[in-house]
Short mmCIF file of C-alpha atoms and ligand atoms in Angstrom, two decimals:
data_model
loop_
_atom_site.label_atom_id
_atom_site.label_comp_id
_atom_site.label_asym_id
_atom_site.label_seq_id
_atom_site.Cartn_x
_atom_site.Cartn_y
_atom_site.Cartn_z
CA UNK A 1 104.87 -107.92 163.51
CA UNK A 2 106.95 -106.71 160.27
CA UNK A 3 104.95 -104.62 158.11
CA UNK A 4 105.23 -105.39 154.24
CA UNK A 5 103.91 -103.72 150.98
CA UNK A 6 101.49 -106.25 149.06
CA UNK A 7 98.73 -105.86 146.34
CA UNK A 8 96.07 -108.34 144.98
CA UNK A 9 95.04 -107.31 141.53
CA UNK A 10 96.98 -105.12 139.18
CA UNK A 11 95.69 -101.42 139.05
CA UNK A 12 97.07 -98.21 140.58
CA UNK A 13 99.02 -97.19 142.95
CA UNK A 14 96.03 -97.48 145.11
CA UNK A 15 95.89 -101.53 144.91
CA UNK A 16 98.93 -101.48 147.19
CA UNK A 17 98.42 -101.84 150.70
CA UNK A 18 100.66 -102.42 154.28
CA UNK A 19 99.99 -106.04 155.92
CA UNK A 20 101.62 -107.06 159.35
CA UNK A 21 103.38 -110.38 158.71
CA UNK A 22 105.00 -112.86 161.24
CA UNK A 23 109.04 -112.70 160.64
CA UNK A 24 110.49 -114.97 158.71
CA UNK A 25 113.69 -117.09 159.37
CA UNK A 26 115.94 -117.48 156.77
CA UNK A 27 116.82 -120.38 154.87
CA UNK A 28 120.35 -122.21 154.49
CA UNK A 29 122.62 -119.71 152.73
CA UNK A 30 120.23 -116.38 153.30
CA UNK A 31 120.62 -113.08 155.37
CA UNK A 32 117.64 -111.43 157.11
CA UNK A 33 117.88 -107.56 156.00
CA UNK A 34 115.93 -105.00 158.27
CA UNK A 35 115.29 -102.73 155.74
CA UNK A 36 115.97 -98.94 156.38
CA UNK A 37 114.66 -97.82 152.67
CA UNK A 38 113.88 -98.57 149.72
CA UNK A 39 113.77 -97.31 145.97
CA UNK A 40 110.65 -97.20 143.68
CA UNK A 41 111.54 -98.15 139.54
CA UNK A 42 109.79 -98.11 136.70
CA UNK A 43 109.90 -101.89 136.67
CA UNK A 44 107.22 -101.87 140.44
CA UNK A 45 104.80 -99.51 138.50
CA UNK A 46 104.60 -102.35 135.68
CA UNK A 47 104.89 -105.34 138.24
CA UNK A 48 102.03 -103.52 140.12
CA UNK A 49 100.07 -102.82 136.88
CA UNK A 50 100.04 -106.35 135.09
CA UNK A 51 102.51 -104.95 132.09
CA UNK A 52 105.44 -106.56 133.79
CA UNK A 53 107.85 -108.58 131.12
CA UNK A 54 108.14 -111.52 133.75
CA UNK A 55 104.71 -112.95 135.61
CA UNK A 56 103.59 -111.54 138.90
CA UNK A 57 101.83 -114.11 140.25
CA UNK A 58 98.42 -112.48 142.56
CA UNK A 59 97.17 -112.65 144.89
CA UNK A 60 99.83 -110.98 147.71
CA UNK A 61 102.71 -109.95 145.89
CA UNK A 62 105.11 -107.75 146.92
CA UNK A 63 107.72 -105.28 145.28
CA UNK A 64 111.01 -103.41 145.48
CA UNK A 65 114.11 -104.96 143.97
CA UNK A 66 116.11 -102.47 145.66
CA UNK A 67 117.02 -101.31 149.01
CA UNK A 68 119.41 -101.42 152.14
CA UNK A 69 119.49 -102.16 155.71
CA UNK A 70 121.45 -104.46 158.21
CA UNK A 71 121.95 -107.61 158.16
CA UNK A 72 119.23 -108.99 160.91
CA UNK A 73 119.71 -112.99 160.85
CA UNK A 74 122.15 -115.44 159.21
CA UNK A 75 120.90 -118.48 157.61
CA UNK A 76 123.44 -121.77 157.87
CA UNK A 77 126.69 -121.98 155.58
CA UNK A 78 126.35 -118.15 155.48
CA UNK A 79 129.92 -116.71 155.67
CA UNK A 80 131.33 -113.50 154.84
CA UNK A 81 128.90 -111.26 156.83
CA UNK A 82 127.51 -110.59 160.38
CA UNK A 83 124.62 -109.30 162.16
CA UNK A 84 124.57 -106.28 162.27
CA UNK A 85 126.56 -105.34 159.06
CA UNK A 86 125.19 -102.51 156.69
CA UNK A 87 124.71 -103.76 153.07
CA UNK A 88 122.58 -102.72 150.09
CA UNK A 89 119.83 -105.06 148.63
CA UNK A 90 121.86 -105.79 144.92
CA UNK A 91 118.43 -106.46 142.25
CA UNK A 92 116.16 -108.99 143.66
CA UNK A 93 115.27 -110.95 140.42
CA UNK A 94 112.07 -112.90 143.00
CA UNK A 95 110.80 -109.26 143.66
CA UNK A 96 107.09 -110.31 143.85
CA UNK A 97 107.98 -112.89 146.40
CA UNK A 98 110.99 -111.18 148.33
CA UNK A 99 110.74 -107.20 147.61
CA UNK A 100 112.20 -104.61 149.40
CA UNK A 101 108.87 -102.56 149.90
CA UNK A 102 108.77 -103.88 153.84
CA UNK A 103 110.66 -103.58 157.22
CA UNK A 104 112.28 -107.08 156.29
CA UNK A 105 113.08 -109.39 153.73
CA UNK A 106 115.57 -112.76 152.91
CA UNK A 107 117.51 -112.85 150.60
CA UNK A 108 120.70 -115.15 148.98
CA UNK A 109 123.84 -114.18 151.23
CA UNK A 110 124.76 -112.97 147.47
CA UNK A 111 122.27 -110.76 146.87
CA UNK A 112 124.03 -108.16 149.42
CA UNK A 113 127.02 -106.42 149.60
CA UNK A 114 128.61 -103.87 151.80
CA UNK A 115 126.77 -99.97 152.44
CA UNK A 116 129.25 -97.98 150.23
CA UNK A 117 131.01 -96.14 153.12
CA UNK A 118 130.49 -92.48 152.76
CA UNK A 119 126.62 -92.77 151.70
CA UNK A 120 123.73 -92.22 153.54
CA UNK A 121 120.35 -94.86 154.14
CA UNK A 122 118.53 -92.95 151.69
CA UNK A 123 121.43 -92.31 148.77
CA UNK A 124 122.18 -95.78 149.48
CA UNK A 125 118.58 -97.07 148.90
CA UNK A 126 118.51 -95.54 145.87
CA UNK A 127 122.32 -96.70 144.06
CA UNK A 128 122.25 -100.19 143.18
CA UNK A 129 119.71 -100.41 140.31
CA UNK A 130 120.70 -97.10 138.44
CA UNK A 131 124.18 -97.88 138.70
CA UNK A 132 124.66 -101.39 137.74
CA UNK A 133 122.69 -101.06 135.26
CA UNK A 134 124.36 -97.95 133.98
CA UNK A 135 127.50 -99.41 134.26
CA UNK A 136 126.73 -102.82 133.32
CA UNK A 137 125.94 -101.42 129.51
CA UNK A 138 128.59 -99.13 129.15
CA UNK A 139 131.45 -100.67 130.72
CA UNK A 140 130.79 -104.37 130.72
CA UNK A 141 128.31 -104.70 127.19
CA UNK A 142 129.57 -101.60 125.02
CA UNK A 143 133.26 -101.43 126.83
CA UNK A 144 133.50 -97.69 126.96
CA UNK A 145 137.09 -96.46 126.75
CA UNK A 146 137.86 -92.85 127.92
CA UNK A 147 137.01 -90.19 125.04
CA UNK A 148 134.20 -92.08 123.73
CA UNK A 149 131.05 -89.87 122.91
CA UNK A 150 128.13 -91.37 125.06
CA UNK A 151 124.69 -90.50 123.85
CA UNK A 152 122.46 -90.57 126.80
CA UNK A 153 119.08 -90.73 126.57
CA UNK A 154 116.30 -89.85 129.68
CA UNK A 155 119.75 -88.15 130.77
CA UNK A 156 117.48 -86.84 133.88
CA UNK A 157 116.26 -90.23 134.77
CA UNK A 158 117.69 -92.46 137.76
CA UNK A 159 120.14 -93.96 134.93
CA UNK A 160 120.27 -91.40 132.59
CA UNK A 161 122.20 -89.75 135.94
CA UNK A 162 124.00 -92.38 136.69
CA UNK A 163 125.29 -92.87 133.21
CA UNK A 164 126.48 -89.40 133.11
CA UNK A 165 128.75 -89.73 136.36
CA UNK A 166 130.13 -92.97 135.40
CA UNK A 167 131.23 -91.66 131.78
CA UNK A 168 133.07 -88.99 133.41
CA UNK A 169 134.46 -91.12 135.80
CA UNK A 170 136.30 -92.97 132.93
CA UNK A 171 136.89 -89.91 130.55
CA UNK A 172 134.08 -90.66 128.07
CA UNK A 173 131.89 -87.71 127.57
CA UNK A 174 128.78 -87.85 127.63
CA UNK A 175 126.15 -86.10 126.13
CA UNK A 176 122.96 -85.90 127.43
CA UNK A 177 119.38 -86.06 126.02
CA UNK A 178 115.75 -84.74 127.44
CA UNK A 179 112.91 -83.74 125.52
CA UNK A 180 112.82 -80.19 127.67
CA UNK A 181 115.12 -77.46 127.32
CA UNK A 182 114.20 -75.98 130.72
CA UNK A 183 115.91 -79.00 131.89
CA UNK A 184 119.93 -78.09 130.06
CA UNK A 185 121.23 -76.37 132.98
CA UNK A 186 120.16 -79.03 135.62
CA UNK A 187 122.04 -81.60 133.30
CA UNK A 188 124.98 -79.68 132.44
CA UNK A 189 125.65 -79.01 136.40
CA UNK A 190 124.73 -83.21 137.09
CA UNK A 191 127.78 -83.62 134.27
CA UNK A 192 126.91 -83.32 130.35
CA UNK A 193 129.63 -82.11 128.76
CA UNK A 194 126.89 -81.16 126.49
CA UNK A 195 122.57 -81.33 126.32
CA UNK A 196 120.56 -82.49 123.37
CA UNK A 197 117.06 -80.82 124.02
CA UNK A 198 114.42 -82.68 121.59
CA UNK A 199 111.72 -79.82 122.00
CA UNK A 200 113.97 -76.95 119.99
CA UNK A 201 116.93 -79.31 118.26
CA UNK A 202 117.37 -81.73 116.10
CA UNK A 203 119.01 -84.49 117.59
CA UNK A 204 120.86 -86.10 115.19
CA UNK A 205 121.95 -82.42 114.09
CA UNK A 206 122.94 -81.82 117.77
CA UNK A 207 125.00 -85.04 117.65
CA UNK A 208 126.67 -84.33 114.97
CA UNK A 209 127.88 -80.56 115.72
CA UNK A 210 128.93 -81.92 119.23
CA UNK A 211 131.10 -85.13 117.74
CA UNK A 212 132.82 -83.08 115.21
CA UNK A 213 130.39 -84.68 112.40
CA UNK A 214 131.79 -88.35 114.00
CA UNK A 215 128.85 -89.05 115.24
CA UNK A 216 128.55 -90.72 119.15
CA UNK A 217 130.49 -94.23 119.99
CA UNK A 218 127.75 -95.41 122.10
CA UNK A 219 124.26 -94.64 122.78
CA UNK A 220 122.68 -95.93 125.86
CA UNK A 221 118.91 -95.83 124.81
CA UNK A 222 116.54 -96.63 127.83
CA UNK A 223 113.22 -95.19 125.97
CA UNK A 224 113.38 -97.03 122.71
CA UNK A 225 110.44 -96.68 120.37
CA UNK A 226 110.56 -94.77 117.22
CA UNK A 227 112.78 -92.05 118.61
CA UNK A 228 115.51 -95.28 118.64
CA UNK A 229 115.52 -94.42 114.59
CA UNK A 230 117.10 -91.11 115.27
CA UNK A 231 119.65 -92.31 117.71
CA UNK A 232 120.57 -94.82 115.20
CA UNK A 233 121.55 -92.40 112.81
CA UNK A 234 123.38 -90.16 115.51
CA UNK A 235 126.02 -92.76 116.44
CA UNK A 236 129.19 -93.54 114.24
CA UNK A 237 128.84 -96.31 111.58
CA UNK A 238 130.58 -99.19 113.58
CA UNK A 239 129.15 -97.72 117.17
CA UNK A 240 127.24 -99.77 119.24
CA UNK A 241 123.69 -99.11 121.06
CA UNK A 242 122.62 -100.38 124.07
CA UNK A 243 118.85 -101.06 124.39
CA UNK A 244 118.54 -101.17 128.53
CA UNK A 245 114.85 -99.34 129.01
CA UNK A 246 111.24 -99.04 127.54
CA UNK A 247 110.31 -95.95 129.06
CA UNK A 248 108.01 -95.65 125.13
CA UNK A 249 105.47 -98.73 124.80
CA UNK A 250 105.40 -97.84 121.48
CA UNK A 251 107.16 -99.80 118.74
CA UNK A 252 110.43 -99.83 118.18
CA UNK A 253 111.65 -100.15 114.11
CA UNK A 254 113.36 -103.08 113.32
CA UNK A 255 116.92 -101.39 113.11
CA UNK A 256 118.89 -101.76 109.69
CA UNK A 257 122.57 -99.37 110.15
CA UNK A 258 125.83 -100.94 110.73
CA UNK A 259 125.49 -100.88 114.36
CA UNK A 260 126.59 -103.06 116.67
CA UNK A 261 123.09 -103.58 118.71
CA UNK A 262 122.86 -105.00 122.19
CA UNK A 263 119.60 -105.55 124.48
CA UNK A 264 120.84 -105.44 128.35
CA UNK A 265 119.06 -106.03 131.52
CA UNK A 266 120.97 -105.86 134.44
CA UNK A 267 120.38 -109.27 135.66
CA UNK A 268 122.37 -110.53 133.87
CA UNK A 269 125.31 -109.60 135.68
CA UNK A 270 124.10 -108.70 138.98
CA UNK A 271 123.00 -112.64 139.11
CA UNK A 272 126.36 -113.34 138.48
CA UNK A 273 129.06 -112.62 141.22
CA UNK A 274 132.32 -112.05 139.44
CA UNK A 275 130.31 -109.29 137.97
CA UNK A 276 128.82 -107.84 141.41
CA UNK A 277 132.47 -107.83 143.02
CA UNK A 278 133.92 -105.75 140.01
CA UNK A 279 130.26 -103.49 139.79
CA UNK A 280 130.22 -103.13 143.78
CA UNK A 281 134.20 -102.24 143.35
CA UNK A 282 133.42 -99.39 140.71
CA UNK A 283 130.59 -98.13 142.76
CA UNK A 284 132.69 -97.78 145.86
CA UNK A 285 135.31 -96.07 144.21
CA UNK A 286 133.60 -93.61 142.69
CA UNK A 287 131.62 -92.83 145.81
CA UNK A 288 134.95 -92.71 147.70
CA UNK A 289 136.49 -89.47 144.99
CA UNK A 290 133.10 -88.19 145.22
CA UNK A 291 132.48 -89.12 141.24
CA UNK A 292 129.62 -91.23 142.18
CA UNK A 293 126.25 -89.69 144.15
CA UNK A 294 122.75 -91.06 143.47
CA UNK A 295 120.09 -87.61 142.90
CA UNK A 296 117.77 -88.00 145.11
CA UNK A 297 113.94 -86.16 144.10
CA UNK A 298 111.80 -87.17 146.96
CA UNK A 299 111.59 -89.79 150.08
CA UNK A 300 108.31 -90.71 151.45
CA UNK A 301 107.19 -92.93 154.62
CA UNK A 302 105.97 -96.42 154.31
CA UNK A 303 102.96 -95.32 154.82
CA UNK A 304 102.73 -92.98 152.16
CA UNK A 305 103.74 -95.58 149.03
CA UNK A 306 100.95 -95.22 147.27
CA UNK A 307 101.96 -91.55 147.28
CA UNK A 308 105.09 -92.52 145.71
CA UNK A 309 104.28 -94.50 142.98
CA UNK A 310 101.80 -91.60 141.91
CA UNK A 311 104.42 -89.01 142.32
CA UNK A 312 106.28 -91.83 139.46
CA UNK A 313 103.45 -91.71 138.06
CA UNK A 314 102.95 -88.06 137.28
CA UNK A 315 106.57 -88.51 135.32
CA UNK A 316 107.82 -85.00 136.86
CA UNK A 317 110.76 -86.33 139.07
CA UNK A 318 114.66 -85.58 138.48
CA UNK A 319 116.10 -88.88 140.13
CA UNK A 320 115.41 -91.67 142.80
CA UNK A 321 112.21 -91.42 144.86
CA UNK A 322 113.05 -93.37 147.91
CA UNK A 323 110.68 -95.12 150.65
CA UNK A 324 112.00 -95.43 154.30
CA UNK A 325 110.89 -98.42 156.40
N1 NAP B 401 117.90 -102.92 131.75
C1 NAP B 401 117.77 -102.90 133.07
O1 NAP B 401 118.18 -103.79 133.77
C2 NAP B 401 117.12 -101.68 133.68
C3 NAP B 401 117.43 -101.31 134.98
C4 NAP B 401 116.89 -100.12 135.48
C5 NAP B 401 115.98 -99.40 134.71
N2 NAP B 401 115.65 -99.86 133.47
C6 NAP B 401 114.71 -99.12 132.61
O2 NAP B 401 115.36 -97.94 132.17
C7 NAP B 401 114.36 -96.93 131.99
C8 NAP B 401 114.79 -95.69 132.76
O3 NAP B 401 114.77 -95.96 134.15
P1 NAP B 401 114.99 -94.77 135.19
O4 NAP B 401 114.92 -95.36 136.55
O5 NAP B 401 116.14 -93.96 134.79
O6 NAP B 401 113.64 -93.93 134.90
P2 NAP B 401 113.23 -92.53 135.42
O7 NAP B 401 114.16 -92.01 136.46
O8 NAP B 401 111.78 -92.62 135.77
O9 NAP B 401 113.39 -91.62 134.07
C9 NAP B 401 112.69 -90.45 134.02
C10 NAP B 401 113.07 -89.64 132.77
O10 NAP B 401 112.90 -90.36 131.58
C11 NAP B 401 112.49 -89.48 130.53
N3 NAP B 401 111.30 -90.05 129.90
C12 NAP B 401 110.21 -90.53 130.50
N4 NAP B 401 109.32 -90.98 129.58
C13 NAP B 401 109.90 -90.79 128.39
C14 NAP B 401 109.47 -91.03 127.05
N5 NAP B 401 108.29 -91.58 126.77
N6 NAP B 401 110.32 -90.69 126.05
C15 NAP B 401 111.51 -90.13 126.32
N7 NAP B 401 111.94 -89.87 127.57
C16 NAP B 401 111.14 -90.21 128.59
C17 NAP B 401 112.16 -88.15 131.17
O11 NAP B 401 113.21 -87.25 130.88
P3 NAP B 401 112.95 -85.91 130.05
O12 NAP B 401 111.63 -85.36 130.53
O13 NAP B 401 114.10 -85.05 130.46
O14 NAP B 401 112.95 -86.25 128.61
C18 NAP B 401 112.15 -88.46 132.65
O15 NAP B 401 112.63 -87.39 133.44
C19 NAP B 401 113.04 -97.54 132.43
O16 NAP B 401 112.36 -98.04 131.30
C20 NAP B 401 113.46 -98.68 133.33
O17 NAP B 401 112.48 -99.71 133.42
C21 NAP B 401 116.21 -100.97 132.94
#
């Protein structure tokens, strides 16, 4: 029988556990996808732990809402796609029912679309979340024009990456920020075309001498907290901020510049499919001229999940960690 990630309680990593499940058929309008891998997000560790925004109802629920595989079974009035075909899992907003963490799952026939040709099962695991969601608040919220100054924040996170390559696939440039300067060479190879590091700079200094005193066009802030004050201040009076992550549980200031503020989640156009055919465009593009390439920091067996949420955990990784089926 198919063997599927589920936990009972919230806790750690260690309240996950693999179950054997009967296969199940899908419904009018769904695909079966035998799932080759999967990627771990922040958003499992707080479905797992009970700090999830949306409920998780307990107990057996399951995770992932990322992944690929091929296309196993068609439910009726399915068209468009065949057994067989390779597609990646595109943000499965029902993750605790339907999640990727397992050898199958069913899904909407539009909650799939074509394996980017030119990427492998594990890069291709690992590219749906961090990129519509990086492009989904640059491109389709903020509307990022080439030579914008994009202040990046987490630039060594899954998006932080992503946000990078995208910028530079439309001319923007973007300029990255960690709180380590051990990390400014890795991010000035993965594409700043310069590195804030919050340990020995100030940022809103940095910001400044990088922008020619402008001051950045966008910031894409996926830590928010109190930090968000200083990125504030680093943008351009008239710029716009993106709020897309909560990587700080700590408060976040009410903010009072003249900034043009917007709070993004990318659900909101990956549930709608005008949106996926122009994000699933972008993404094949750039993975076609080679602008595009998930980082990937570690894959791990099924078996070994509850390894891989620790290794989250631990907060030392430099991209996706991925889970093969
Ligand atoms: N809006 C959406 O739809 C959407 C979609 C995907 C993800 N997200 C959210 O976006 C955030 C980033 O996701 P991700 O997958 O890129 O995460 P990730 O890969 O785990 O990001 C890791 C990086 O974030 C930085 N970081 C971690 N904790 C931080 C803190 N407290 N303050 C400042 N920086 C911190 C670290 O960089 P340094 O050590 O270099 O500073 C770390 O290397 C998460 O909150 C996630 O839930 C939102």
């Amino acid at each position: 029988m198919p063997r599927v990630v589920v936990f009972d309680e919230f806790g750690g990593p260690e309240v996950m556990h693999v179950v054997e499940e009967p296969m199940i058929e899908p419904a009018p309008g769904e695909v079966r996808v035998r799932i080759e891998a999967f990627a771990v997000n922040p958003l499992d560790q707080l479905m797992r732990s009970g700090a999830s925004p949306a409920p998780v109802p307990l107990p057996h629920a399951r995770l992932g809402v990322e992944g690929t595989g091929v296309v196993d079974a068609l439910g009726s009035a399915v068209t468009g796609l065949e057994i067989g075909d390779p597609v990646i899992l595109t943000a499965i907003p029902d993750a605790s029912v339907r999640g990727s963490y397992a050898e199958y799952t069913t899904v909407p026939a539009s909650r799939v679309v074509a394996r980017p040709a030119g990427l492998g099962v594990v890069e291709a695991a690992a590219v749906w979340v961090a990129y519509s969601t990086a492009y989904g608040a640059l491109v389709e919220k903020a509307g990022m024009r080439p030579g914008d100054h994009v202040l990046i924040t987490a630039a060594s996170g899954a998006v932080g990456r992503a946000a990078m390559q995208i910028a530079n696939q439309i001319g923007a440039e973007p300029i990255a920020v960690t709180r380590h300067t051990a990390k400014k060479d890795d991010l000035l190879a993965a594409g700043a075309a310069a590195v804030i590091a919050t340990d020995q700079e100030d940022l809103v200094e940095g910001v400044r001498r990088h922008t020619g005193g402008a001051g950045a066009d966008i910031v894409l802030d996926v830590v928010m907290g109190p930090g968000q004050q200083d990125l504030l201040k680093a943008a351009r009076p008239g710029g716009t901020l993106v709020a897309a992550g909560f990587l700080d549980p700590r408060p976040t200031p009410f903010p009072r510049l003249p900034l043009t503020i917007f709070s993004y989640r990318s659900f909101e156009h990956t549930l709608d499919a005008v949106a996926v055919k122009r994000m699933a465009a972008f993404l094949n593009a750039g993975v076609r001229l080679g602008a595009l390439r998930p980082v990937i920091d570690k894959v791990f067996a099924l078996d070994d999940v509850v390894e891989a949420h620790r290794h989250l955990e631990k907060g030392l990784h430099a991209g996706k960690i991925v889970v093969t089926a």
